[in-house]
Coordinates of C-alpha atoms and ligand atoms in Angstrom, one line a residue:
X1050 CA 195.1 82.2 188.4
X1051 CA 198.0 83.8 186.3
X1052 CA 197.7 87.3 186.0
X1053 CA 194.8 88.1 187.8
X1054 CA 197.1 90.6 190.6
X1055 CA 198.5 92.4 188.2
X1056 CA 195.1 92.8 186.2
X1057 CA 193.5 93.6 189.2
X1058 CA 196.3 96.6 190.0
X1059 CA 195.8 97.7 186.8
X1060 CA 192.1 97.8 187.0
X1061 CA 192.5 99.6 190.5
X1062 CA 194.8 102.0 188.9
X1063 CA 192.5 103.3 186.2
X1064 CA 190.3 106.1 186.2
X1065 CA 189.1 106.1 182.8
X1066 CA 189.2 102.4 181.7
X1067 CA 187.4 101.2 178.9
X1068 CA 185.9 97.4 178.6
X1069 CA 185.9 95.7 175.1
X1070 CA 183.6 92.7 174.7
X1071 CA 182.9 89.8 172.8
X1072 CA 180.6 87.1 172.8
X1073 CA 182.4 85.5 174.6
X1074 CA 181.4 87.4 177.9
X1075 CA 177.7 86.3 177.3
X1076 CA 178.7 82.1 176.9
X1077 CA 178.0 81.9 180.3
X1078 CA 174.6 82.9 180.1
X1079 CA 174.0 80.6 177.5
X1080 CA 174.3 82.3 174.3
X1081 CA 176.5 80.9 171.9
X1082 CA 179.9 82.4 170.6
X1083 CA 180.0 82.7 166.9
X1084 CA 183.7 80.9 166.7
X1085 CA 185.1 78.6 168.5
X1086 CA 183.9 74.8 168.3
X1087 CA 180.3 74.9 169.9
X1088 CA 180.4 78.5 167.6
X1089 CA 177.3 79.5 165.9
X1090 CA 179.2 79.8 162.7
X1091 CA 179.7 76.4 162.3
X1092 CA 176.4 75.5 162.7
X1093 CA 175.1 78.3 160.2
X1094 CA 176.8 79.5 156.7
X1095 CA 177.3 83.6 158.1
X1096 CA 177.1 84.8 154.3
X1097 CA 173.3 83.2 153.9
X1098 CA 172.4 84.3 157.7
X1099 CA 174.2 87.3 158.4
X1100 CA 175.0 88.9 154.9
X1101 CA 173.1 91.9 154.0
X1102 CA 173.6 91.5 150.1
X1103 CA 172.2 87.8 150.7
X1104 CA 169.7 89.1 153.5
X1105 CA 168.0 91.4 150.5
X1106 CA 168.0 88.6 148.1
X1107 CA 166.0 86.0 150.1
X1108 CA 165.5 87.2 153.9
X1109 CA 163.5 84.1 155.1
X1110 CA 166.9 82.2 155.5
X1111 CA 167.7 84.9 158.5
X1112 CA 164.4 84.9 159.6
X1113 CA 164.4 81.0 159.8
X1114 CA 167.6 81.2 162.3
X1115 CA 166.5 84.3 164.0
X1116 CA 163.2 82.1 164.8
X1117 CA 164.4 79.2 166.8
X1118 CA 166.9 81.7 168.5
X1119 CA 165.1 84.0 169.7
X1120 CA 164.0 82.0 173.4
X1121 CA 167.5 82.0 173.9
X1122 CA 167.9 85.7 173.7
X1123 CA 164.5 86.7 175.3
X1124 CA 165.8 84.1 178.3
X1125 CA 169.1 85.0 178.7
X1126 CA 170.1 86.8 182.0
X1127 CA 173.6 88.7 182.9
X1128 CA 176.4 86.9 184.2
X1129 CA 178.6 87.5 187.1
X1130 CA 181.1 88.6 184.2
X1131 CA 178.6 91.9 183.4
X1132 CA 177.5 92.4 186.8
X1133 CA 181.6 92.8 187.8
X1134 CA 181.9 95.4 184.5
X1135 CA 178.8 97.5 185.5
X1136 CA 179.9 97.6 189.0
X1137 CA 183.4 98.8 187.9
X1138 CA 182.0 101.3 186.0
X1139 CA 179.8 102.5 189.4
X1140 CA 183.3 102.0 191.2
X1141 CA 184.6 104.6 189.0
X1142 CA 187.7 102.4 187.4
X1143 CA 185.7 102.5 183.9
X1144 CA 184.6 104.6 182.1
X1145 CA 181.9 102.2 179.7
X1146 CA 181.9 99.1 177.7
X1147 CA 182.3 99.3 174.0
X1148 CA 180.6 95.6 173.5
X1149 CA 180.0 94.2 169.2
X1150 CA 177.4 92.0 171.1
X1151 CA 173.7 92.9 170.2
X1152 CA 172.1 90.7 173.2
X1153 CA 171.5 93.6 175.8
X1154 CA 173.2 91.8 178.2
X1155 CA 175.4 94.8 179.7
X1156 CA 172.1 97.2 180.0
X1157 CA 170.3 94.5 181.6
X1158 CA 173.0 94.3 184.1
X1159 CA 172.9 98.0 185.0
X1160 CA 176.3 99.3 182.8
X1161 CA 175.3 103.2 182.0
X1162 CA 177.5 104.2 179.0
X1163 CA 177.2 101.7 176.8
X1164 CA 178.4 101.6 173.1
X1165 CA 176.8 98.7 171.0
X1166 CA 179.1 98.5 167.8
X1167 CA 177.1 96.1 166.2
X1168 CA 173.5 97.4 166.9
X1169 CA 171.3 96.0 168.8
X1170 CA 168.6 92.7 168.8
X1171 CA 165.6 94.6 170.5
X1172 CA 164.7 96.4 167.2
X1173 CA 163.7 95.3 164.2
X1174 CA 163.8 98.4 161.5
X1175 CA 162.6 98.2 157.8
X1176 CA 164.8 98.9 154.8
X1177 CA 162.4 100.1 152.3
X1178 CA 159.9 102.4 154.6
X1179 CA 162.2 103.1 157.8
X1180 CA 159.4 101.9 159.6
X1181 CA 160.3 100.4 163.3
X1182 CA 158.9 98.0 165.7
X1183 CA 160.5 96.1 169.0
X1184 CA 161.9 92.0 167.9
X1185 CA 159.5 90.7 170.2
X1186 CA 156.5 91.7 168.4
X1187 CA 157.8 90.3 165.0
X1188 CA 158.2 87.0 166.8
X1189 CA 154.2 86.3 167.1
X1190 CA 154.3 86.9 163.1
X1191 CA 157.0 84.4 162.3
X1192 CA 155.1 81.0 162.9
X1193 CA 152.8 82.3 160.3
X1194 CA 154.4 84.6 158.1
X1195 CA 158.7 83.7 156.9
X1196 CA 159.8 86.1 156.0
X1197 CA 158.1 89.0 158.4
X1198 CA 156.3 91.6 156.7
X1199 CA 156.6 95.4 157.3
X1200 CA 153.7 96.7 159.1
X1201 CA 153.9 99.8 157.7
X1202 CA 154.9 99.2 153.9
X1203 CA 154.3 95.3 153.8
X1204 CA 157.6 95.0 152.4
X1205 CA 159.7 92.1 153.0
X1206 CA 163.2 93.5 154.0
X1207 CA 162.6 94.3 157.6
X1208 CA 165.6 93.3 159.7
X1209 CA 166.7 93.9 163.6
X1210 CA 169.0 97.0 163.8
X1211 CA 172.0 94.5 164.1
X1212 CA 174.7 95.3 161.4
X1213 CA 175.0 92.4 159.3
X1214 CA 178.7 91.5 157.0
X1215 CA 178.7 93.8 154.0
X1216 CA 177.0 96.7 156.2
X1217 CA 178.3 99.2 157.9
X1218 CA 178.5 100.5 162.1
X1219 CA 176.0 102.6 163.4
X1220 CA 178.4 106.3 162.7
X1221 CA 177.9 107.3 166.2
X1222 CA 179.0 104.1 167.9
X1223 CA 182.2 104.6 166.0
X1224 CA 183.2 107.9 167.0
X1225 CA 181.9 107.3 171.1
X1226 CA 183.7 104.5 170.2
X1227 CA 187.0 105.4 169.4
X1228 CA 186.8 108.7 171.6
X1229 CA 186.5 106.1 174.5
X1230 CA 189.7 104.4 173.2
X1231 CA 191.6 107.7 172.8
X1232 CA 191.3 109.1 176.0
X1233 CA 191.2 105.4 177.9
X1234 CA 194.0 105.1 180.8
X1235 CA 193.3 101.0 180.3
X1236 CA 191.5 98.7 177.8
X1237 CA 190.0 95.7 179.2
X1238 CA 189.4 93.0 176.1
X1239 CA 186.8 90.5 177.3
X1240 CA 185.6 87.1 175.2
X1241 CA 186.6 88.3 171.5
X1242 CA 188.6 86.9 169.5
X1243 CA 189.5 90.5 168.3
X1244 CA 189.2 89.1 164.5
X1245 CA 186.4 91.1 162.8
X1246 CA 187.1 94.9 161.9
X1247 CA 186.8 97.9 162.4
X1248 CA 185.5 96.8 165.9
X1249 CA 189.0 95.7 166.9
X1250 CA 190.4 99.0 165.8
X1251 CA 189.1 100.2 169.2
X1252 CA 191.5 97.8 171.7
X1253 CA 194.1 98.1 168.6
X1254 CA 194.1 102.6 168.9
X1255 CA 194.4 101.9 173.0
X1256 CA 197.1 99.8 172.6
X1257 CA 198.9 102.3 169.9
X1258 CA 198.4 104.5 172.5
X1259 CA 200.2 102.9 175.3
X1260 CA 197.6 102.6 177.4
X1261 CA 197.9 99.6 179.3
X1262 CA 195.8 96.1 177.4
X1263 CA 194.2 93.7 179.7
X1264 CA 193.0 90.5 178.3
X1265 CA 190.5 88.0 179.6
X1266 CA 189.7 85.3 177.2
X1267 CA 189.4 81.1 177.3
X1268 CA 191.9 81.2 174.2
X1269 CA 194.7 83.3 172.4
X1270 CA 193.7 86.4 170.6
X1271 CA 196.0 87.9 168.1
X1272 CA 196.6 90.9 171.0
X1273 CA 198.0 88.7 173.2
X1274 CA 201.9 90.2 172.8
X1275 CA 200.2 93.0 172.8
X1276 CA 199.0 92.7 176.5
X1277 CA 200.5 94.0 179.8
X1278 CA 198.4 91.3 181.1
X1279 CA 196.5 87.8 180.0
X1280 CA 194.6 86.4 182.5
X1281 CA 193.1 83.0 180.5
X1282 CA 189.6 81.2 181.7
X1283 CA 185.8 82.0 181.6
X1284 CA 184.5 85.8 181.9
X1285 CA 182.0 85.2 184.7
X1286 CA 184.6 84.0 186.8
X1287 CA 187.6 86.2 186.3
X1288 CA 185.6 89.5 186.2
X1289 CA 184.2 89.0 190.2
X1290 CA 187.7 88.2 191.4
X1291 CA 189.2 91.8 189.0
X1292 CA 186.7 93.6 190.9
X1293 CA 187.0 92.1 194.2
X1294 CA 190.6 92.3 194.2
X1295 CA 190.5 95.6 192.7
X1296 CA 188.4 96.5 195.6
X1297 CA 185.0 97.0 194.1
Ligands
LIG1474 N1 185.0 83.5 179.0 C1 186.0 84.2 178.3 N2 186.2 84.0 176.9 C2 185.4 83.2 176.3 C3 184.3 82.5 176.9 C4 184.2 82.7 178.3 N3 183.2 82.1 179.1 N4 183.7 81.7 176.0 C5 184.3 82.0 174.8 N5 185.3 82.9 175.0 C6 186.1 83.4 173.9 C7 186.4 82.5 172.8 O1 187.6 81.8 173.0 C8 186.7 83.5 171.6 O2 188.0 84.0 171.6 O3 185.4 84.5 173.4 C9 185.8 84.7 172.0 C10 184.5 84.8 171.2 O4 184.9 85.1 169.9 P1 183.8 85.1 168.7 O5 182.9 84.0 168.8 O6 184.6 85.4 167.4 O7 183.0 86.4 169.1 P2 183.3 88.0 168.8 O8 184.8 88.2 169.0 O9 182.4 88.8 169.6 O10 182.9 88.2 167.2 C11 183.0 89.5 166.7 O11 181.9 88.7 164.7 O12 180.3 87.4 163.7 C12 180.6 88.7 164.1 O13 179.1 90.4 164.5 C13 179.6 89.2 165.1 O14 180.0 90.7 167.0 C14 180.4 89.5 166.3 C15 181.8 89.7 165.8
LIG1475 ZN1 158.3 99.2 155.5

């Protein structure tokens, strides 16, 4: 496969790499990317499902998607694609994952420093009282109750600690974030399509940097000049042969 030598030199090389994912490193554990034809955001409208200004005025629409969803999430396991990441973390070549997905994939497949950008799925977290309770207990509520109420307050704008459009990343996750990026000797960009900012500020400030960009992704990304490296295909596939060749 083109590329995959030089990625894995590079990958052998680094001391203090950093992964970047997408959702595309989870497709092959069965959750769907948001773009893309198959992408979840041609199925639903993301300002009525994903929207926080549309989320306060009528959250039941989320709630309705999150519903029928959530076996998908609660059944999903890691892929080869985050198995090869957490291992080349233990192997020392990275240093963490910076990941915008929210599906607890990476933990689940052992990754220690882990940065979620975009929150996480396993909480659910209530605007009005601050009130928090795990996603899976909401679940038993929804058949009966759309939207969820707040246990606490019995208010109705209760949502999982996943940052919707319009709101903004967790601080922290930022600054681990970007101080991963600064002091990275190699970003590795896995299943984005490196459109939606400021997550994509953190492969972008690597790049600025100079420190070398590998990319592995089914389809162009707009950091593909960018690259010292594109190695094109499925996550759960390339990421094995990285780490194998790599040495892991
Ligand atoms: N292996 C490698 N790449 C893949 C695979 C795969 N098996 N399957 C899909 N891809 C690629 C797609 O070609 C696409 O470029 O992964 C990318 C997924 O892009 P998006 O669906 O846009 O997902 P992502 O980049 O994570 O979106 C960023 O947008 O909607 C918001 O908050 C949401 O975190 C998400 C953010
Ligand atoms: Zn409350």
């Amino acid at each position: 496969m083109e590329g995959l030598g030089e990625a894995a030199r590079l990958v052998r090389a680094a001391r203090r790499g950093v992964a970047f994912t997408g959702a595309g490193v989870s497709a092959e554990s069965g959750i769907r990317t948001f773009r893309g034809e198959n992408g979840l955001w041609k199925q639903y409208d993301p300002v009525k499902t994903a929207t926080l200004s549309y989320f306060l005025k009528d959250p039941a629409v989320y709630w309705m998607v999150s519903r029928e969803r959530w076996h998908t999430y609660r059944e999903a396991q890691p892929n080869p694609g985050h198995y090869a990441l957490a291992a080349l973390e233990e192997l020392g070549h990275l240093a963490g994952v910076v990941t915008q997905n929210t599906d607890s994939l990476h933990l689940k497949a052992g990754s220690q420093r882990l940065v979620e950008l975009h929150g996480n799925g396993r909480t659910v977290r209530c605007l009005d009282c601050g009130a928090s309770e795990p996603r899976s207990e909401v679940q038993a509520r929804l058949e009966s109750e759309l939207p969820p109420h707040c246990r606490t307050c019995g208010g109705i704008h209760i949502k999982p600690a996943v940052v919707f459009f319009g709101e903004s990343l967790p601080p922290a996750a930022i600054t681990e974030a970007m101080g991963l990026a600064r002091e990275c000797d190699l970003m590795l960009v896995v299943g984005s399509s490196l459109g939606v900012f400021p997550a994509a500020e953190v492969p972008l400030l690597a790049a600025e940097r100079g420190a070398p960009l590998v990319i592995v992704n089914d389809e162009p990304t707009p950091l593909d000049e960018l690259a010292a490296v594109v190695v094109r295909g499925r996550s759960g596939e390339i990421l094995p042969q990285i780490q194998l060749l790599a040495g892991g």
